[in-house]
CSV table of C-alpha atoms in Angstrom, one decimal:
chain,number,residue,atom,x,y,z
A,1,MET,CA,-25.2,-28.6,-26.5
A,2,ALA,CA,-21.8,-27.3,-28.4
A,3,VAL,CA,-21.8,-27.6,-32.0
A,4,GLN,CA,-18.8,-28.0,-34.5
A,5,THR,CA,-18.4,-25.4,-37.0
A,6,GLY,CA,-18.1,-26.1,-40.8
A,7,ALA,CA,-14.9,-27.3,-42.5
A,8,GLU,CA,-13.2,-24.0,-42.8
A,9,ASP,CA,-13.2,-23.8,-38.8
A,10,VAL,CA,-12.5,-27.6,-38.0
A,11,GLY,CA,-12.0,-28.1,-34.4
A,12,LEU,CA,-13.5,-24.8,-33.2
A,13,VAL,CA,-16.4,-25.5,-30.9
A,14,GLU,CA,-19.3,-23.2,-30.8
A,15,TYR,CA,-22.3,-22.8,-28.3
A,16,ARG,CA,-25.9,-21.6,-28.9
A,17,LEU,CA,-27.1,-19.2,-26.3
A,18,GLU,CA,-28.7,-21.6,-24.0
A,19,ASP,CA,-25.5,-23.8,-23.7
A,20,LEU,CA,-23.4,-20.7,-23.3
A,21,ALA,CA,-25.5,-19.8,-20.4
A,22,ARG,CA,-25.4,-23.0,-18.8
A,23,ILE,CA,-21.7,-23.4,-19.1
A,24,SER,CA,-20.8,-19.8,-18.1
A,25,GLY,CA,-23.5,-19.6,-15.2
A,26,VAL,CA,-24.5,-16.3,-16.7
A,27,SER,CA,-28.2,-16.3,-17.6
A,28,ALA,CA,-29.4,-16.1,-21.2
A,29,ARG,CA,-31.1,-12.9,-20.4
A,30,ASN,CA,-27.7,-11.0,-19.0
A,31,ILE,CA,-25.9,-12.6,-21.8
A,32,ARG,CA,-28.3,-10.6,-24.2
A,33,ALA,CA,-27.8,-7.5,-22.1
A,34,TYR,CA,-24.1,-7.6,-22.1
A,35,ARG,CA,-24.3,-7.9,-25.9
A,36,GLU,CA,-26.6,-5.0,-26.0
A,37,ARG,CA,-24.3,-2.8,-24.0
A,38,GLY,CA,-21.2,-3.7,-25.7
A,39,LEU,CA,-19.6,-5.6,-23.1
A,40,LEU,CA,-19.7,-9.1,-25.0
A,41,ASP,CA,-18.9,-9.3,-28.8
A,42,SER,CA,-21.6,-10.2,-31.3
A,43,PRO,CA,-22.1,-13.8,-32.0
A,44,ARG,CA,-21.6,-15.5,-35.4
A,45,ARG,CA,-24.9,-15.6,-37.3
A,46,VAL,CA,-26.3,-18.1,-39.4
A,47,GLY,CA,-29.7,-17.1,-40.8
A,48,ARG,CA,-31.6,-16.7,-37.4
A,49,SER,CA,-29.3,-18.9,-35.3
A,50,ALA,CA,-26.6,-17.2,-33.2
A,51,TYR,CA,-23.3,-19.0,-32.4
A,52,TYR,CA,-20.7,-18.2,-29.6
A,53,GLY,CA,-17.3,-19.2,-29.2
A,54,GLU,CA,-14.4,-19.6,-26.6
A,55,ARG,CA,-13.8,-15.8,-26.8
A,56,HIS,CA,-17.4,-15.2,-25.7
A,57,LEU,CA,-17.1,-17.7,-22.8
A,58,ALA,CA,-13.7,-15.8,-21.6
A,59,GLN,CA,-15.4,-12.5,-21.8
A,60,LEU,CA,-18.2,-13.8,-19.7
A,61,THR,CA,-15.8,-15.0,-17.2
A,62,ALA,CA,-13.9,-11.6,-17.1
A,63,ILE,CA,-17.2,-9.7,-16.8
A,64,SER,CA,-18.3,-11.8,-13.9
A,65,GLN,CA,-14.9,-11.1,-12.3
A,66,LEU,CA,-14.9,-7.4,-12.6
A,67,LEU,CA,-18.6,-7.2,-11.3
A,68,ALA,CA,-17.6,-9.0,-8.4
A,69,LYS,CA,-14.8,-6.5,-8.0
A,70,GLY,CA,-17.2,-3.7,-7.8
A,71,PHE,CA,-16.9,-2.3,-11.6
A,72,ASN,CA,-20.2,-1.4,-13.1
A,73,SER,CA,-21.1,-2.4,-16.9
A,74,ALA,CA,-20.4,0.9,-18.2
A,75,HIS,CA,-16.8,0.7,-16.8
A,76,ILE,CA,-16.3,-2.8,-18.1
A,77,ALA,CA,-17.7,-1.8,-21.6
A,78,GLU,CA,-15.1,0.8,-21.6
A,79,PHE,CA,-12.3,-1.3,-20.5
A,80,PHE,CA,-13.3,-3.9,-23.4
A,81,ALA,CA,-13.6,-1.1,-25.9
A,82,GLY,CA,-10.1,0.1,-25.0
A,83,LEU,CA,-8.7,-3.5,-25.3
A,84,ARG,CA,-10.4,-4.3,-28.5
A,85,SER,CA,-8.8,-1.0,-30.2
A,86,GLY,CA,-5.6,-2.3,-29.4
A,87,LYS,CA,-4.6,-0.3,-26.3
A,88,ASP,CA,-2.5,-1.7,-23.5
A,89,LEU,CA,-3.9,-1.9,-20.0
A,90,PRO,CA,-2.5,1.5,-18.6
A,91,ALA,CA,-4.1,3.1,-21.8
A,92,THR,CA,-7.6,1.4,-21.4
A,93,LEU,CA,-7.6,2.5,-17.8
A,94,GLY,CA,-6.6,6.0,-18.8
A,95,ILE,CA,-3.3,6.3,-16.9
A,96,GLU,CA,0.3,6.8,-17.8
A,97,GLY,CA,1.8,3.3,-17.5
A,98,SER,CA,5.5,4.4,-17.7
A,99,GLY,CA,5.5,5.5,-14.0
A,100,TRP,CA,4.1,2.4,-12.6
A,101,SER,CA,6.2,-0.2,-14.3
A,102,ARG,CA,9.9,-0.7,-12.6
A,103,PRO,CA,12.6,0.0,-15.2
A,104,LYS,CA,14.8,-2.7,-16.3
A,105,THR,CA,18.4,-2.6,-15.2
A,106,LEU,CA,21.0,-3.9,-17.3
A,107,ALA,CA,23.7,-6.2,-16.5
A,108,ALA,CA,26.6,-5.0,-14.3
A,109,ASP,CA,29.1,-5.4,-17.1
A,110,VAL,CA,27.3,-2.7,-18.9
A,111,ASP,CA,29.6,0.4,-18.1
A,112,PRO,CA,27.7,3.6,-17.4
A,113,ALA,CA,30.7,5.4,-18.6
A,114,ASP,CA,30.8,3.8,-21.8
A,115,ASP,CA,30.6,6.2,-24.8
A,116,ASP,CA,27.3,4.4,-26.3
A,117,VAL,CA,25.7,4.5,-22.8
A,118,ARG,CA,26.4,8.2,-22.3
A,119,ALA,CA,24.9,8.7,-25.9
A,120,LEU,CA,21.6,7.0,-25.1
A,121,VAL,CA,21.5,9.0,-21.9
A,122,GLU,CA,21.7,12.2,-24.0
A,123,PHE,CA,18.9,10.8,-26.2
A,124,GLY,CA,16.7,9.9,-23.1
A,125,LEU,CA,16.8,6.3,-23.8
A,126,VAL,CA,18.5,5.2,-20.8
A,127,ARG,CA,19.4,6.7,-17.5
A,128,ILE,CA,22.1,6.2,-14.8
A,129,VAL,CA,20.7,5.4,-11.3
A,130,ASP,CA,23.0,4.3,-8.5
A,131,GLY,CA,25.8,3.3,-10.8
A,132,SER,CA,23.5,1.1,-12.8
A,133,VAL,CA,22.0,1.6,-16.5
A,134,GLU,CA,18.2,1.5,-16.5
A,135,VAL,CA,15.9,1.4,-19.5
A,136,PRO,CA,12.6,3.0,-18.8
A,137,ASP,CA,10.8,2.1,-21.8
A,138,PRO,CA,9.3,-1.3,-21.7
A,139,ALA,CA,9.5,-2.3,-25.1
A,140,LEU,CA,13.2,-1.1,-25.6
A,141,ALA,CA,14.1,-2.6,-22.3
A,142,ALA,CA,12.7,-6.1,-23.5
A,143,GLN,CA,14.8,-6.0,-26.6
A,144,VAL,CA,18.1,-5.1,-24.7
A,145,THR,CA,17.6,-6.9,-21.6
A,146,GLY,CA,16.8,-10.0,-23.4
A,147,ALA,CA,19.9,-10.1,-25.7
A,148,GLU,CA,22.6,-12.5,-24.9
A,149,ASP,CA,25.3,-9.8,-25.2
A,150,GLN,CA,23.6,-6.5,-24.0
A,151,ARG,CA,26.9,-4.5,-24.5
A,152,ARG,CA,26.5,-5.4,-28.4
A,153,SER,CA,22.8,-4.5,-28.1
A,154,ILE,CA,23.4,-1.2,-26.6
A,155,ARG,CA,26.0,-0.4,-29.5
A,156,ILE,CA,23.4,-1.2,-31.9
A,157,VAL,CA,20.7,0.9,-30.1
A,158,ALA,CA,23.1,3.8,-29.8
A,159,GLN,CA,24.1,3.5,-33.6
A,160,LEU,CA,20.4,3.6,-34.5
A,161,ALA,CA,19.5,6.4,-32.2
A,162,ARG,CA,22.4,8.6,-33.7
A,163,SER,CA,21.6,7.7,-37.2
A,164,THR,CA,17.8,8.6,-36.8
A,165,ASP,CA,17.8,11.4,-34.4
A,166,ALA,CA,17.4,14.2,-37.0
A,167,ALA,CA,14.8,12.1,-38.9
A,168,ILE,CA,12.8,11.5,-35.9
A,169,ASP,CA,12.7,15.2,-35.2
A,170,THR,CA,11.7,15.8,-38.6
A,171,VAL,CA,8.8,13.2,-38.7
A,172,THR,CA,7.7,14.5,-35.2
A,173,GLU,CA,7.5,18.2,-36.6
A,174,SER,CA,5.3,16.8,-39.5
A,175,VAL,CA,3.2,14.9,-37.5
A,176,VAL,CA,2.3,17.6,-34.8
A,177,ALA,CA,1.6,20.0,-37.9
A,178,ALA,CA,-0.7,17.6,-39.5
A,179,LEU,CA,-2.6,17.1,-36.1
A,180,THR,CA,-2.7,20.8,-35.1
A,181,ALA,CA,-6.2,21.3,-36.8
A,182,SER,CA,-7.6,18.5,-34.6
A,183,ARG,CA,-6.3,19.7,-31.3
A,184,GLY,CA,-9.3,20.6,-29.2
A,185,ALA,CA,-11.7,18.4,-30.8
A,186,VAL,CA,-9.7,15.2,-29.7
A,187,SER,CA,-7.5,15.1,-26.6
A,188,ASP,CA,-3.8,15.3,-26.9
A,189,ALA,CA,-3.5,11.8,-25.3
A,190,ARG,CA,-5.5,10.3,-28.0
A,191,LEU,CA,-3.8,12.3,-30.8
A,192,ARG,CA,-0.5,10.9,-29.3
A,193,GLU,CA,-1.7,7.4,-29.4
A,194,LEU,CA,-3.1,7.8,-33.0
A,195,ALA,CA,0.1,9.3,-34.1
A,196,ARG,CA,2.4,6.5,-32.5
A,197,ALA,CA,0.1,3.9,-34.3
A,198,VAL,CA,0.4,5.5,-37.7
A,199,VAL,CA,4.3,6.1,-37.5
A,200,SER,CA,4.8,2.7,-36.2
A,201,ALA,CA,2.7,1.1,-39.0
A,202,GLU,CA,4.5,3.2,-41.5
A,203,VAL,CA,8.2,2.4,-40.0
A,204,ASP,CA,7.3,-1.3,-39.8
A,205,ARG,CA,6.2,-1.2,-43.6
A,206,ALA,CA,9.1,0.6,-44.8
A,207,LEU,CA,11.5,-1.6,-42.9
A,208,GLN,CA,9.9,-4.8,-44.2
A,209,SER,CA,10.5,-3.3,-47.8
A,210,ALA,CA,14.0,-2.2,-47.2
A,211,PHE,CA,15.0,-5.6,-45.8
A,212,ALA,CA,13.4,-7.4,-48.6
A,213,THR,CA,15.3,-5.2,-51.0
A,214,ALA,CA,18.7,-5.8,-49.2
A,215,GLU,CA,18.3,-9.5,-49.4
């Protein structure tokens, strides 16, 4: 029987183990095993009682689907661990994602011969393919292709690239120097992910502070 949580979580339904097993179609024994193997998140505990939510139900559905596709519990635990740590799907699977996604192509009115476009080509942020401007990086592509005025967006990106190029090189050198001692003990791929996360968080914090000061 589903139960309603306390006032701080009004509207959130939780399940006891037996109810979760009935609703999900996964036996209580397997749910316990999934929890012990790290596939299923730990339940909320109140004394000796354990409560499971919609997140656990979704996880059990995903586990059942992956098992049906031939993945074993060790693979699934690894996938879930990667997703919990904030990795995207390619990183979770241990593959390079950039070569799999199709680069976004900018609108036809974005001139490949434009000075800003050529500058971005030099910075490696865009490339010219069959007379069209492609943006290989998915995050940057989403920002540029989603803009109402792509040409103006390109100008802004080029301005940012020109003004930060030297600083980026300096930061990169500092990051590599700081991580040199860890090379060998941790894979280079993992170190790159860690460096990106730290630098991204630091830049975001600095930007928030700078924009707040400028207001």
